[in-house]
Amino acid sequence: MSSPPILGGASLFTGFTKLCKGLAVVLVAGHIVVQIFPSAVNYLALIPARTIPFAWNLLTAGYIEQSIYGVVASTLCLLIMGKLLEPVWGSKEFLKFIFIVNFLTSVCVFITAISLYYITRQENYLYMPISGFQGILAGFLVGTKQIIPDQELSLLRLKAKWFPSLMLLIAIVISFFTAESAKYLPTIIFGTYMSWIYLRYFHRKPETKLRGDPSDDFAFSSFFPEFLRPVIDPIASIFHRMLCGRFETSTEAHGHTLGGAPLPGSDPIEASRRRERGARALEERLAAERLATARSAEELKKDVSENV
């Protein structure tokens, strides 16, 4: 039996969470501020040459959309994807994910811009204002891939596990045809990678208090087509040992294994159970929204008949 499609029908624009509505207000407010006070971009956006001493732009840049198209797209995507992820992760972990991914993405973009300047000696890398929510949105797609990988987007019949890869591919292709790619492409790439690192190794599962998702279905190579995985896996394993060997040692030392066997929440079986919970939570939310829509239609029909 195929998985029910997601993001379809009248439920697309209903059932938004309070936290996501609050974050949407932050995005809209940030856009209004930079429109009324254009000079505010110099203090709120990420401008590598000014990050020191204006270090706070590593935090604020992700919430500043400079164009009306950007703020509309980011707000809608936040509300829609937030109502899928927040019920599964919990509000606290959802907010923590946004904060951490936004900060780490900004740090990586800053380091990349400084490195490109020293390599090319082009000052535009130092003074280009970089901002936008696209790095966190890329992270949301990675989260969707993790919890409901086999769900389908009703419009395209595309499984959720391919959302991050498709977004990256489209962004890279577009970058060949626009001079503005430096403002968004690094943010999308690092947003995708940092969110995967966080969810793979550090994300705390509320039900078990353990961290990470070691399942093969969420391995780094799962972002690539099947025929490339034999090439990607050996390379990824090298970086895995370099970057995360200490973390794995710490995990074992703190009792996440028992007699060589992983405790619940630290093995692929627990990851599969989490995906099942995510799919079940999604189905329950969609069913509730369909029921509410049906009731509203029935009440409207009743009112019309009474007035007649």
Coordinates of C-alpha atoms in Angstrom, one line a residue:
M1 CA 0.0 0.0 0.0
S2 CA 1.4 3.4 -1.0
S3 CA 1.9 6.2 1.5
P4 CA -0.7 9.0 1.4
P5 CA 0.5 12.2 -0.3
I6 CA 1.4 15.1 1.8
L7 CA 0.7 18.8 1.4
G8 CA -2.4 18.4 -0.7
G9 CA -5.9 19.7 -0.7
A10 CA -7.5 22.3 1.5
S11 CA -5.3 21.2 4.5
L12 CA -2.3 22.9 2.9
F13 CA -3.1 26.3 4.4
T14 CA -4.7 25.3 7.7
G15 CA -3.5 23.9 11.1
F16 CA -0.4 26.1 11.5
T17 CA 1.2 25.9 15.0
K18 CA 1.5 28.9 17.3
L19 CA 5.3 28.8 17.3
C20 CA 5.4 28.8 13.5
K21 CA 3.0 31.8 13.4
G22 CA 5.3 33.6 15.9
L23 CA 8.3 32.9 13.8
A24 CA 6.4 34.1 10.7
V25 CA 5.8 37.4 12.4
V26 CA 9.6 37.7 13.1
L27 CA 10.3 37.2 9.4
V28 CA 7.7 39.7 8.3
A29 CA 8.9 42.2 10.9
G30 CA 12.5 41.8 9.8
H31 CA 11.5 42.5 6.2
I32 CA 9.5 45.6 7.2
V33 CA 12.5 46.9 9.3
V34 CA 14.9 46.7 6.4
Q35 CA 12.4 48.3 4.0
I36 CA 11.8 51.2 6.3
F37 CA 15.4 51.6 7.4
P38 CA 17.6 50.3 4.5
S39 CA 20.7 51.0 6.5
A40 CA 19.7 48.3 9.0
V41 CA 20.9 45.7 6.5
N42 CA 24.4 46.7 7.3
Y43 CA 23.8 45.6 10.9
L44 CA 21.4 42.7 10.6
A45 CA 22.6 40.9 7.4
L46 CA 25.8 38.8 7.3
I47 CA 28.5 41.1 5.8
P48 CA 31.8 39.2 6.4
A49 CA 33.9 42.3 6.6
R50 CA 31.7 43.6 9.4
T51 CA 30.9 40.4 11.3
I52 CA 33.7 41.5 13.6
P53 CA 32.7 43.4 15.7
F54 CA 29.0 43.0 14.6
A55 CA 29.0 39.3 15.5
W56 CA 25.3 39.2 16.2
N57 CA 24.7 39.1 12.4
L58 CA 25.6 35.4 12.6
L59 CA 22.3 35.1 14.4
T60 CA 20.1 37.7 12.8
A61 CA 21.0 37.2 9.1
G62 CA 18.8 34.1 8.8
Y63 CA 15.7 36.0 9.8
I64 CA 16.1 38.9 7.4
E65 CA 14.5 38.6 4.0
Q66 CA 15.4 41.6 1.8
S67 CA 12.8 41.0 -1.0
I68 CA 9.1 40.7 -0.8
Y69 CA 9.2 37.4 -2.8
G70 CA 11.7 36.0 -0.3
V71 CA 9.6 36.9 2.8
V72 CA 6.4 35.5 1.2
A73 CA 8.0 32.2 0.1
S74 CA 9.9 31.8 3.4
T75 CA 6.8 32.5 5.6
L76 CA 4.6 30.0 3.6
C77 CA 7.3 27.3 3.7
L78 CA 7.8 27.8 7.4
L79 CA 4.1 27.5 8.2
I80 CA 3.6 24.5 6.0
M81 CA 6.7 22.5 6.9
G82 CA 6.5 23.6 10.6
K83 CA 3.1 21.9 11.0
L84 CA 4.7 18.6 9.9
L85 CA 7.8 18.8 11.9
E86 CA 6.9 20.5 15.2
P87 CA 4.3 17.9 16.4
V88 CA 6.9 15.1 15.9
W89 CA 9.9 16.9 17.4
G90 CA 8.1 18.9 20.0
S91 CA 8.2 22.7 20.2
K92 CA 11.4 22.9 22.2
E93 CA 13.5 20.7 19.9
F94 CA 11.9 22.4 16.8
L95 CA 13.0 25.8 18.1
K96 CA 16.5 24.5 19.1
F97 CA 16.9 23.0 15.6
I98 CA 16.1 26.4 14.0
F99 CA 18.5 28.3 16.2
I100 CA 21.4 25.8 15.9
V101 CA 21.1 25.3 12.1
N102 CA 20.8 29.0 11.5
F103 CA 23.9 29.8 13.6
L104 CA 26.1 27.0 12.2
T105 CA 25.1 27.9 8.6
S106 CA 26.0 31.5 9.1
V107 CA 29.4 30.5 10.6
C108 CA 30.1 28.3 7.6
V109 CA 29.0 31.0 5.1
F110 CA 31.2 33.5 6.9
I111 CA 34.3 31.2 6.8
T112 CA 33.6 30.4 3.1
A113 CA 33.3 34.1 2.2
I114 CA 36.6 34.9 4.0
S115 CA 38.3 32.0 2.3
L116 CA 37.1 33.0 -1.2
Y117 CA 38.4 36.5 -0.6
Y118 CA 41.9 35.3 0.2
I119 CA 41.8 32.9 -2.8
T120 CA 40.4 35.4 -5.3
R121 CA 41.2 38.8 -3.7
Q122 CA 37.7 40.0 -4.8
E123 CA 36.3 42.3 -2.2
N124 CA 32.7 41.6 -3.1
Y125 CA 32.9 38.5 -1.0
L126 CA 33.6 40.6 2.0
Y127 CA 30.9 43.2 1.5
M128 CA 28.1 41.3 0.0
P129 CA 25.1 41.3 2.4
I130 CA 23.9 37.7 2.8
S131 CA 20.6 37.0 4.6
G132 CA 17.5 34.9 4.3
F133 CA 15.7 31.9 5.8
Q134 CA 16.6 29.5 3.0
G135 CA 19.2 27.7 5.0
I136 CA 16.7 26.8 7.7
L137 CA 14.1 25.8 5.0
A138 CA 16.7 23.5 3.5
G139 CA 17.1 22.0 7.0
F140 CA 13.3 21.5 7.2
L141 CA 13.5 19.4 4.0
V142 CA 16.2 17.3 5.6
G143 CA 13.9 16.9 8.7
T144 CA 11.0 15.9 6.4
K145 CA 13.3 13.3 4.7
Q146 CA 14.1 11.9 8.1
I147 CA 10.6 11.4 9.6
I148 CA 8.5 10.7 6.5
P149 CA 10.8 9.6 3.7
D150 CA 8.3 7.6 1.8
Q151 CA 5.5 10.1 1.9
E152 CA 4.7 11.8 -1.4
L153 CA 4.1 15.4 -2.5
S154 CA 0.6 15.2 -4.0
L155 CA 1.4 17.7 -6.8
L156 CA 4.6 16.0 -8.1
R157 CA 4.2 12.4 -6.8
L158 CA 7.8 12.8 -5.4
K159 CA 8.8 11.1 -2.2
A160 CA 9.9 13.3 0.7
K161 CA 13.3 11.7 0.9
W162 CA 14.3 13.4 -2.4
F163 CA 13.2 16.9 -1.4
P164 CA 16.6 18.1 -0.1
S165 CA 18.5 16.7 -3.1
L166 CA 16.1 18.2 -5.5
M167 CA 16.3 21.6 -3.9
L168 CA 20.1 21.5 -4.0
L169 CA 20.1 20.5 -7.6
I170 CA 17.7 23.3 -8.6
A171 CA 19.8 25.8 -6.7
I172 CA 23.0 24.7 -8.3
V173 CA 21.5 24.8 -11.8
I174 CA 20.1 28.3 -11.3
S175 CA 23.5 29.5 -10.0
F176 CA 24.9 29.0 -13.5
F177 CA 22.5 31.6 -14.8
T178 CA 22.6 34.3 -12.2
A179 CA 25.2 36.5 -10.7
E180 CA 23.4 36.6 -7.4
S181 CA 24.0 32.9 -6.6
A182 CA 26.7 33.8 -4.0
K183 CA 24.0 35.3 -1.8
Y184 CA 21.9 32.1 -1.5
L185 CA 23.8 29.0 -2.7
P186 CA 26.3 28.6 0.2
T187 CA 23.4 29.2 2.6
I188 CA 21.3 26.4 1.1
I189 CA 24.3 24.0 0.9
F190 CA 25.5 24.5 4.4
G191 CA 21.9 24.6 5.7
T192 CA 21.3 21.2 4.3
Y193 CA 24.6 19.8 5.6
M194 CA 24.5 21.3 9.1
S195 CA 20.9 20.1 9.6
W196 CA 21.9 16.6 8.5
I197 CA 24.9 16.7 10.9
Y198 CA 22.6 17.8 13.8
L199 CA 19.8 15.3 13.1
R200 CA 22.3 12.5 12.4
Y201 CA 24.4 12.9 15.6
F202 CA 23.0 15.3 18.1
H203 CA 19.2 15.7 17.8
R204 CA 17.6 14.6 21.1
K205 CA 14.6 12.3 20.8
P206 CA 12.0 13.4 23.4
E207 CA 10.7 9.8 24.0
T208 CA 14.1 8.2 24.7
K209 CA 16.4 11.2 25.7
L210 CA 19.0 9.7 23.4
R211 CA 20.5 11.4 20.4
G212 CA 20.9 11.0 16.7
D213 CA 19.7 8.8 13.8
P214 CA 22.2 6.1 12.8
S215 CA 19.9 4.4 10.3
D216 CA 21.2 3.6 6.8
D217 CA 18.2 5.3 5.3
F218 CA 19.5 8.6 6.7
A219 CA 23.1 8.1 5.8
F220 CA 24.9 10.9 3.9
S221 CA 24.9 8.7 0.7
S222 CA 21.1 8.6 0.8
F223 CA 21.1 12.1 -0.6
F224 CA 22.5 10.8 -3.8
P225 CA 21.2 8.4 -6.5
E226 CA 21.7 4.7 -5.9
F227 CA 24.5 4.3 -8.5
L228 CA 26.7 6.9 -6.8
R229 CA 26.5 5.5 -3.3
P230 CA 29.4 3.0 -3.6
V231 CA 31.6 6.0 -4.4
I232 CA 30.1 8.3 -1.7
D233 CA 30.0 5.8 1.2
P234 CA 33.8 5.3 1.5
I235 CA 34.4 9.1 1.3
A236 CA 31.7 9.8 3.8
S237 CA 33.1 7.2 6.2
I238 CA 36.4 9.0 6.3
F239 CA 34.8 12.3 7.3
H240 CA 32.5 10.4 9.7
R241 CA 35.5 9.0 11.6
M242 CA 37.4 12.3 11.5
L243 CA 34.5 14.4 12.7
C244 CA 32.4 12.1 14.8
G245 CA 34.6 9.4 16.2
R246 CA 34.9 11.2 19.5
F247 CA 31.2 11.6 19.7
E248 CA 30.6 7.9 19.2
T249 CA 33.2 7.0 21.8
S250 CA 31.4 9.4 24.2
T251 CA 28.1 7.8 23.4
E252 CA 29.3 4.3 24.2
A253 CA 31.0 5.6 27.4
H254 CA 27.7 7.0 28.6
G255 CA 25.9 3.7 28.4
H256 CA 24.1 3.9 25.1
T257 CA 25.2 0.3 24.5
L258 CA 24.7 -2.7 26.7
G259 CA 26.8 -5.8 26.2
G260 CA 27.5 -4.7 22.6
A261 CA 23.8 -4.2 21.8
P262 CA 22.4 -0.7 21.3
L263 CA 19.7 0.5 23.7
P264 CA 16.3 1.6 22.4
G265 CA 16.6 4.8 20.4
S266 CA 20.3 4.3 19.4
D267 CA 19.8 1.8 16.5
P268 CA 18.1 1.7 13.1
I269 CA 15.0 0.0 14.6
E270 CA 14.3 3.0 16.7
A271 CA 14.8 5.3 13.7
S272 CA 12.3 3.2 11.8
R273 CA 9.8 3.5 14.7
R274 CA 10.3 7.3 14.7
R275 CA 9.5 7.5 11.0
E276 CA 6.4 5.5 11.7
R277 CA 5.4 7.9 14.5
G278 CA 6.0 10.8 12.1
A279 CA 3.8 9.3 9.4
R280 CA 1.1 8.4 12.0
A281 CA 1.2 12.0 13.4
L282 CA 0.9 13.4 9.9
E283 CA -2.0 11.1 9.0
E284 CA -3.8 12.0 12.2
R285 CA -3.3 15.8 11.5
L286 CA -4.6 15.5 8.0
A287 CA -7.6 13.4 9.1
A288 CA -8.5 16.0 11.7
E289 CA -8.1 18.8 9.1
R290 CA -10.3 17.0 6.6
L291 CA -13.0 16.4 9.3
A292 CA -12.9 20.1 10.3
T293 CA -13.3 21.1 6.6
A294 CA -16.2 18.7 6.2
R295 CA -17.9 20.1 9.3
S296 CA -17.5 23.6 8.1
A297 CA -18.9 22.8 4.8
E298 CA -21.9 21.0 6.4
E299 CA -22.6 24.0 8.7
L300 CA -22.4 26.4 5.8
K301 CA -24.8 24.3 3.8
K302 CA -27.2 24.2 6.8
D303 CA -27.0 28.0 7.3
V304 CA -27.8 28.5 3.6
S305 CA -30.8 26.2 3.7
E306 CA -32.1 27.9 6.8
N307 CA -31.8 31.3 5.2
V308 CA -33.7 30.1 2.2

